PDB file of C-alpha atoms in Angstrom:
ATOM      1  CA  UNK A 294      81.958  91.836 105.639  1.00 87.00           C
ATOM      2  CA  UNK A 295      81.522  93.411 102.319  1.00 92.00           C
ATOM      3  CA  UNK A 296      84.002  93.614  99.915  1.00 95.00           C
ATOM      4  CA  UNK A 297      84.417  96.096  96.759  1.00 95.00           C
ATOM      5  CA  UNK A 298      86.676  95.857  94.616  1.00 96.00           C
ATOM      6  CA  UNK A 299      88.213  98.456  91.950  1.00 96.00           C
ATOM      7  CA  UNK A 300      91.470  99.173  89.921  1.00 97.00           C
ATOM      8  CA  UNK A 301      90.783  97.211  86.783  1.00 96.00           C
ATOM      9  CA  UNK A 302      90.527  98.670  83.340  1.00 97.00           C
ATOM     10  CA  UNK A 303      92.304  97.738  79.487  1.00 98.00           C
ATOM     11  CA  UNK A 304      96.022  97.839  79.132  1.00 98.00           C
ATOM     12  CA  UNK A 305      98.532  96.858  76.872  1.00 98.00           C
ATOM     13  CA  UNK A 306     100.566  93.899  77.131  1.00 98.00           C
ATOM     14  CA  UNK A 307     103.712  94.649  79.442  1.00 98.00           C
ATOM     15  CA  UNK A 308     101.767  97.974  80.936  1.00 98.00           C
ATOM     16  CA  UNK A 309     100.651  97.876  85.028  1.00 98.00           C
ATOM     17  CA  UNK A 310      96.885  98.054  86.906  1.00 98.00           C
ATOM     18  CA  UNK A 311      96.660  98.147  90.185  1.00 97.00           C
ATOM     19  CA  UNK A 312      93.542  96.388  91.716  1.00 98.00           C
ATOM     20  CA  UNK A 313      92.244  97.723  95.076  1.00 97.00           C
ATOM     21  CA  UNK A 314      89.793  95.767  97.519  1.00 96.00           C
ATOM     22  CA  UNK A 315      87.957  97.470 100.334  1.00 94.00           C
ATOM     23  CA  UNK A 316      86.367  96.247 103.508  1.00 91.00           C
ATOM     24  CA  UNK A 317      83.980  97.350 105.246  1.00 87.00           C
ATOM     25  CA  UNK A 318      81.676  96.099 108.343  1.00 82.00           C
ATOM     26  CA  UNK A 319      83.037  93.371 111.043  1.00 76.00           C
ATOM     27  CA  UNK A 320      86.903  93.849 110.504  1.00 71.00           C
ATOM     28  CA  UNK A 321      89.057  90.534 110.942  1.00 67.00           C
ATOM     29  CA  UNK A 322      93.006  90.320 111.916  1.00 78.00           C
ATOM     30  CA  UNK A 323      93.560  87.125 111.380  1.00 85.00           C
ATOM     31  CA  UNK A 324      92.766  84.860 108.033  1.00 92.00           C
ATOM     32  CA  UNK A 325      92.929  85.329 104.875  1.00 95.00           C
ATOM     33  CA  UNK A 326      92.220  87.721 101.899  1.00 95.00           C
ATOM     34  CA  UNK A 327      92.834  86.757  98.515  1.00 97.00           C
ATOM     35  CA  UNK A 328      92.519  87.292  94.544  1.00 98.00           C
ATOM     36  CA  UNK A 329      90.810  84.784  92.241  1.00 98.00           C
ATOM     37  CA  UNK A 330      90.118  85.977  88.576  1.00 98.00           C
ATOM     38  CA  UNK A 331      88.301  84.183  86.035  1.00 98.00           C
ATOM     39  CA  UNK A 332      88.876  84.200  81.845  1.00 97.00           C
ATOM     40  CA  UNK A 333      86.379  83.940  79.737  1.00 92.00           C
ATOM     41  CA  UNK A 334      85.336  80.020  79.290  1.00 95.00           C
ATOM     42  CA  UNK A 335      87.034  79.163  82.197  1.00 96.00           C
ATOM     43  CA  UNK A 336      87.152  78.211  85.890  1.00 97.00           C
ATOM     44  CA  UNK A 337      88.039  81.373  88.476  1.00 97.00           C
ATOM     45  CA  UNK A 338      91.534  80.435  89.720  1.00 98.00           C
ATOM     46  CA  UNK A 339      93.536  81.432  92.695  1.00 98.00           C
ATOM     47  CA  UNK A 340      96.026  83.840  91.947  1.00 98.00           C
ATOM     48  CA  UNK A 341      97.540  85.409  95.346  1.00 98.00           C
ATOM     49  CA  UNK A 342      96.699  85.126  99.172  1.00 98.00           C
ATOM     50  CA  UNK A 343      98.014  87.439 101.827  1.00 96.00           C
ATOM     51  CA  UNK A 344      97.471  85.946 105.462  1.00 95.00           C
ATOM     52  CA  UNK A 345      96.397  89.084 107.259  1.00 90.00           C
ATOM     53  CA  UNK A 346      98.388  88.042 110.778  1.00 88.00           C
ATOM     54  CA  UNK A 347     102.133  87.964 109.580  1.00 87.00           C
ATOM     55  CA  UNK A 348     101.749  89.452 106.402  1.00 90.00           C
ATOM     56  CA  UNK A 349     102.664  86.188 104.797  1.00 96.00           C
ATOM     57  CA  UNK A 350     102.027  85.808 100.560  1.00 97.00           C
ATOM     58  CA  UNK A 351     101.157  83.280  98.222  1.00 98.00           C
ATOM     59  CA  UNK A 352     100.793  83.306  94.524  1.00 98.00           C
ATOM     60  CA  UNK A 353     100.133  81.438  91.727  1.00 98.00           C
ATOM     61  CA  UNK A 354     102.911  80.181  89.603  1.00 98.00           C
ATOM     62  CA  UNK A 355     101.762  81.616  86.355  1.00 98.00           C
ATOM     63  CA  UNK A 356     102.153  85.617  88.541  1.00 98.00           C
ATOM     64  CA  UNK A 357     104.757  84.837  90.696  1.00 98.00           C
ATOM     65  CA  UNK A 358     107.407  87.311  90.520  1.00 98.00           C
ATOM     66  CA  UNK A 359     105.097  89.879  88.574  1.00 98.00           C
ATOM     67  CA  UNK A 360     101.905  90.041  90.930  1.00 98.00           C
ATOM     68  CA  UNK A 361     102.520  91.434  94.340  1.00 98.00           C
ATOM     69  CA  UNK A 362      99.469  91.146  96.761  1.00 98.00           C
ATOM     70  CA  UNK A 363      99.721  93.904 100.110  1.00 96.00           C
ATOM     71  CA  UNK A 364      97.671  95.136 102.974  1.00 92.00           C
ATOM     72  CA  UNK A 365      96.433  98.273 104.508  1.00 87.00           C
ATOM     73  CA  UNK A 366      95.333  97.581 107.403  1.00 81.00           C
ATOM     74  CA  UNK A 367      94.550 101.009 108.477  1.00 81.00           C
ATOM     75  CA  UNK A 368      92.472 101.193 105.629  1.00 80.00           C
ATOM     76  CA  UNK A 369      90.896  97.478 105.683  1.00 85.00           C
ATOM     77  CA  UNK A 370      92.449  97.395 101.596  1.00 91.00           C
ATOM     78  CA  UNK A 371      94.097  94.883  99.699  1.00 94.00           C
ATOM     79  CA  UNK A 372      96.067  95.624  96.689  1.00 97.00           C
ATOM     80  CA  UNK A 373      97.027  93.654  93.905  1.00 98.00           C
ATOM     81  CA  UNK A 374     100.017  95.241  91.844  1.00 98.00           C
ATOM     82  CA  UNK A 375     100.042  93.935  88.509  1.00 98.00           C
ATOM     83  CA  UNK A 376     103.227  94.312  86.155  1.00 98.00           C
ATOM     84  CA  UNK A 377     104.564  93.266  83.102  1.00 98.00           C
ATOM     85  CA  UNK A 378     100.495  91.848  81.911  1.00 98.00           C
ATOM     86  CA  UNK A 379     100.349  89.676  79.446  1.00 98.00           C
ATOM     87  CA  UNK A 380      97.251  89.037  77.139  1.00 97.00           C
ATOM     88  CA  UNK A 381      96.573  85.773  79.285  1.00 97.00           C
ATOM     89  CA  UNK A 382      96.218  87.942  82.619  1.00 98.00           C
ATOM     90  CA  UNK A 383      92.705  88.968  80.811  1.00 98.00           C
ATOM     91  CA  UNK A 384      89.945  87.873  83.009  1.00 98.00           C
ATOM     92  CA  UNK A 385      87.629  89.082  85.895  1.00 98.00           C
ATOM     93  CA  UNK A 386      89.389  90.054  88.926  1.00 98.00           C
ATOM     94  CA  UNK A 387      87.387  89.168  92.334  1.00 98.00           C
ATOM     95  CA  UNK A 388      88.789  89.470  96.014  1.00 97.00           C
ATOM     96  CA  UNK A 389      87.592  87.248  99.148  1.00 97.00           C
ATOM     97  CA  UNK A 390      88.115  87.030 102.795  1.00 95.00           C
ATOM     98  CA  UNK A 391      87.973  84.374 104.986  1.00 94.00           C
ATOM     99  CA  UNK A 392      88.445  84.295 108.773  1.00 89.00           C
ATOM    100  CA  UNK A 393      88.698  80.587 109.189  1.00 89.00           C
ATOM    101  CA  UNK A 394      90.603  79.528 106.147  1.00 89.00           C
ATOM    102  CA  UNK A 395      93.836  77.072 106.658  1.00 90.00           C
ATOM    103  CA  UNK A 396      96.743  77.407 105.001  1.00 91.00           C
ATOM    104  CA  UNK A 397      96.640  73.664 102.580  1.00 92.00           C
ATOM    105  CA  UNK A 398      93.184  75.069 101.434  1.00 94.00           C
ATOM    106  CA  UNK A 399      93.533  78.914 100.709  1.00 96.00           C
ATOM    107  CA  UNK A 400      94.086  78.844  96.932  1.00 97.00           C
ATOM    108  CA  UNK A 401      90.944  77.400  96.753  1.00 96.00           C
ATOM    109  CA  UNK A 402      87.221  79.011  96.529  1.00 97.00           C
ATOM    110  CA  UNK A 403      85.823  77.207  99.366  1.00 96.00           C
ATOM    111  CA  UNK A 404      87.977  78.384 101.750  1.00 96.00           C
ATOM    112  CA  UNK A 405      86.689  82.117 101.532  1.00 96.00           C
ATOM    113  CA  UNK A 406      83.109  83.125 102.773  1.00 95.00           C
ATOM    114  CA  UNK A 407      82.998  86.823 101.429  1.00 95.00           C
ATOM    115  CA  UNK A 408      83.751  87.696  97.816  1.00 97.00           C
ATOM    116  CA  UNK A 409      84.025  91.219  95.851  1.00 95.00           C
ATOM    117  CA  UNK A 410      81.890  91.749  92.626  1.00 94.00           C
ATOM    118  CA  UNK A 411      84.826  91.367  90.445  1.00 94.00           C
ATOM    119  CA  UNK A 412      86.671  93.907  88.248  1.00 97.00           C
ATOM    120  CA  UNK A 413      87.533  93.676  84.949  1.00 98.00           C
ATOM    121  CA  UNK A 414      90.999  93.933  83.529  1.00 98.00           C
ATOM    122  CA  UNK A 415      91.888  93.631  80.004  1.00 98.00           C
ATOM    123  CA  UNK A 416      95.410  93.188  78.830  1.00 98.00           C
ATOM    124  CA  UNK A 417      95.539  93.856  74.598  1.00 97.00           C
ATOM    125  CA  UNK A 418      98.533  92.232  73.157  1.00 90.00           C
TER     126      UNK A 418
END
């Protein structure tokens, strides 16, 4: 599976990106696929998780309620709308797939075996 990811880009604080993730080869319905980002000087961290069999989300308390993570199946995407940034949202954007990931484990890198190159999105306060 290979993984691309797009959308990113500089926007002001309380402005909206929309981050896109495509798949393409060996197609999975059932797993995981998920957004990590990582801010300069720090750790990538989990920031939402859609499970691809039930649609179910997950996010990261610090985007909860202005993140919203979706699927496209028909188009093997994954979208990440962003709203209301904030300066703090600035950091490299990746997406990831797993097949085999459990639930207790999927806001964590290990879990996922396929990762985008990361997008950049800058939020200027």
């Amino acid at each position: 599976v290979q993984l691309q990811a797009s959308g990113g880009g500089l926007v002001q604080a309380g402005g909206s990106l929309r981050l896109s993730c495509a798949a393409s080869g060996p197609t999975f319905t059932s797993g995981y696929m998920a957004w990590f980002r990582q801010a300069p000087g720090k750790e990538r961290g989990f920031v939402a998780a859609i499970r691809l069999n039930g649609g179910y989300t997950y996010y990261a308390d610090s985007v909860k309620g202005r993140f919203t993570i979706s699927i496209d199946k028909a188009k093997n995407t994954v979208a990440l709308q962003m709203n209301s940034l904030k300066a703090e949202d600035t950091a490299v954007y990746y997406c990831a797939a797993s097949r085999t990931a459990i639930l207790s484990a999927i806001r964590t890198e290990r879990a996922y075996a396929h990762w985008g190159q990361g997008t950049q999105v800058t939020v200027s306060s």
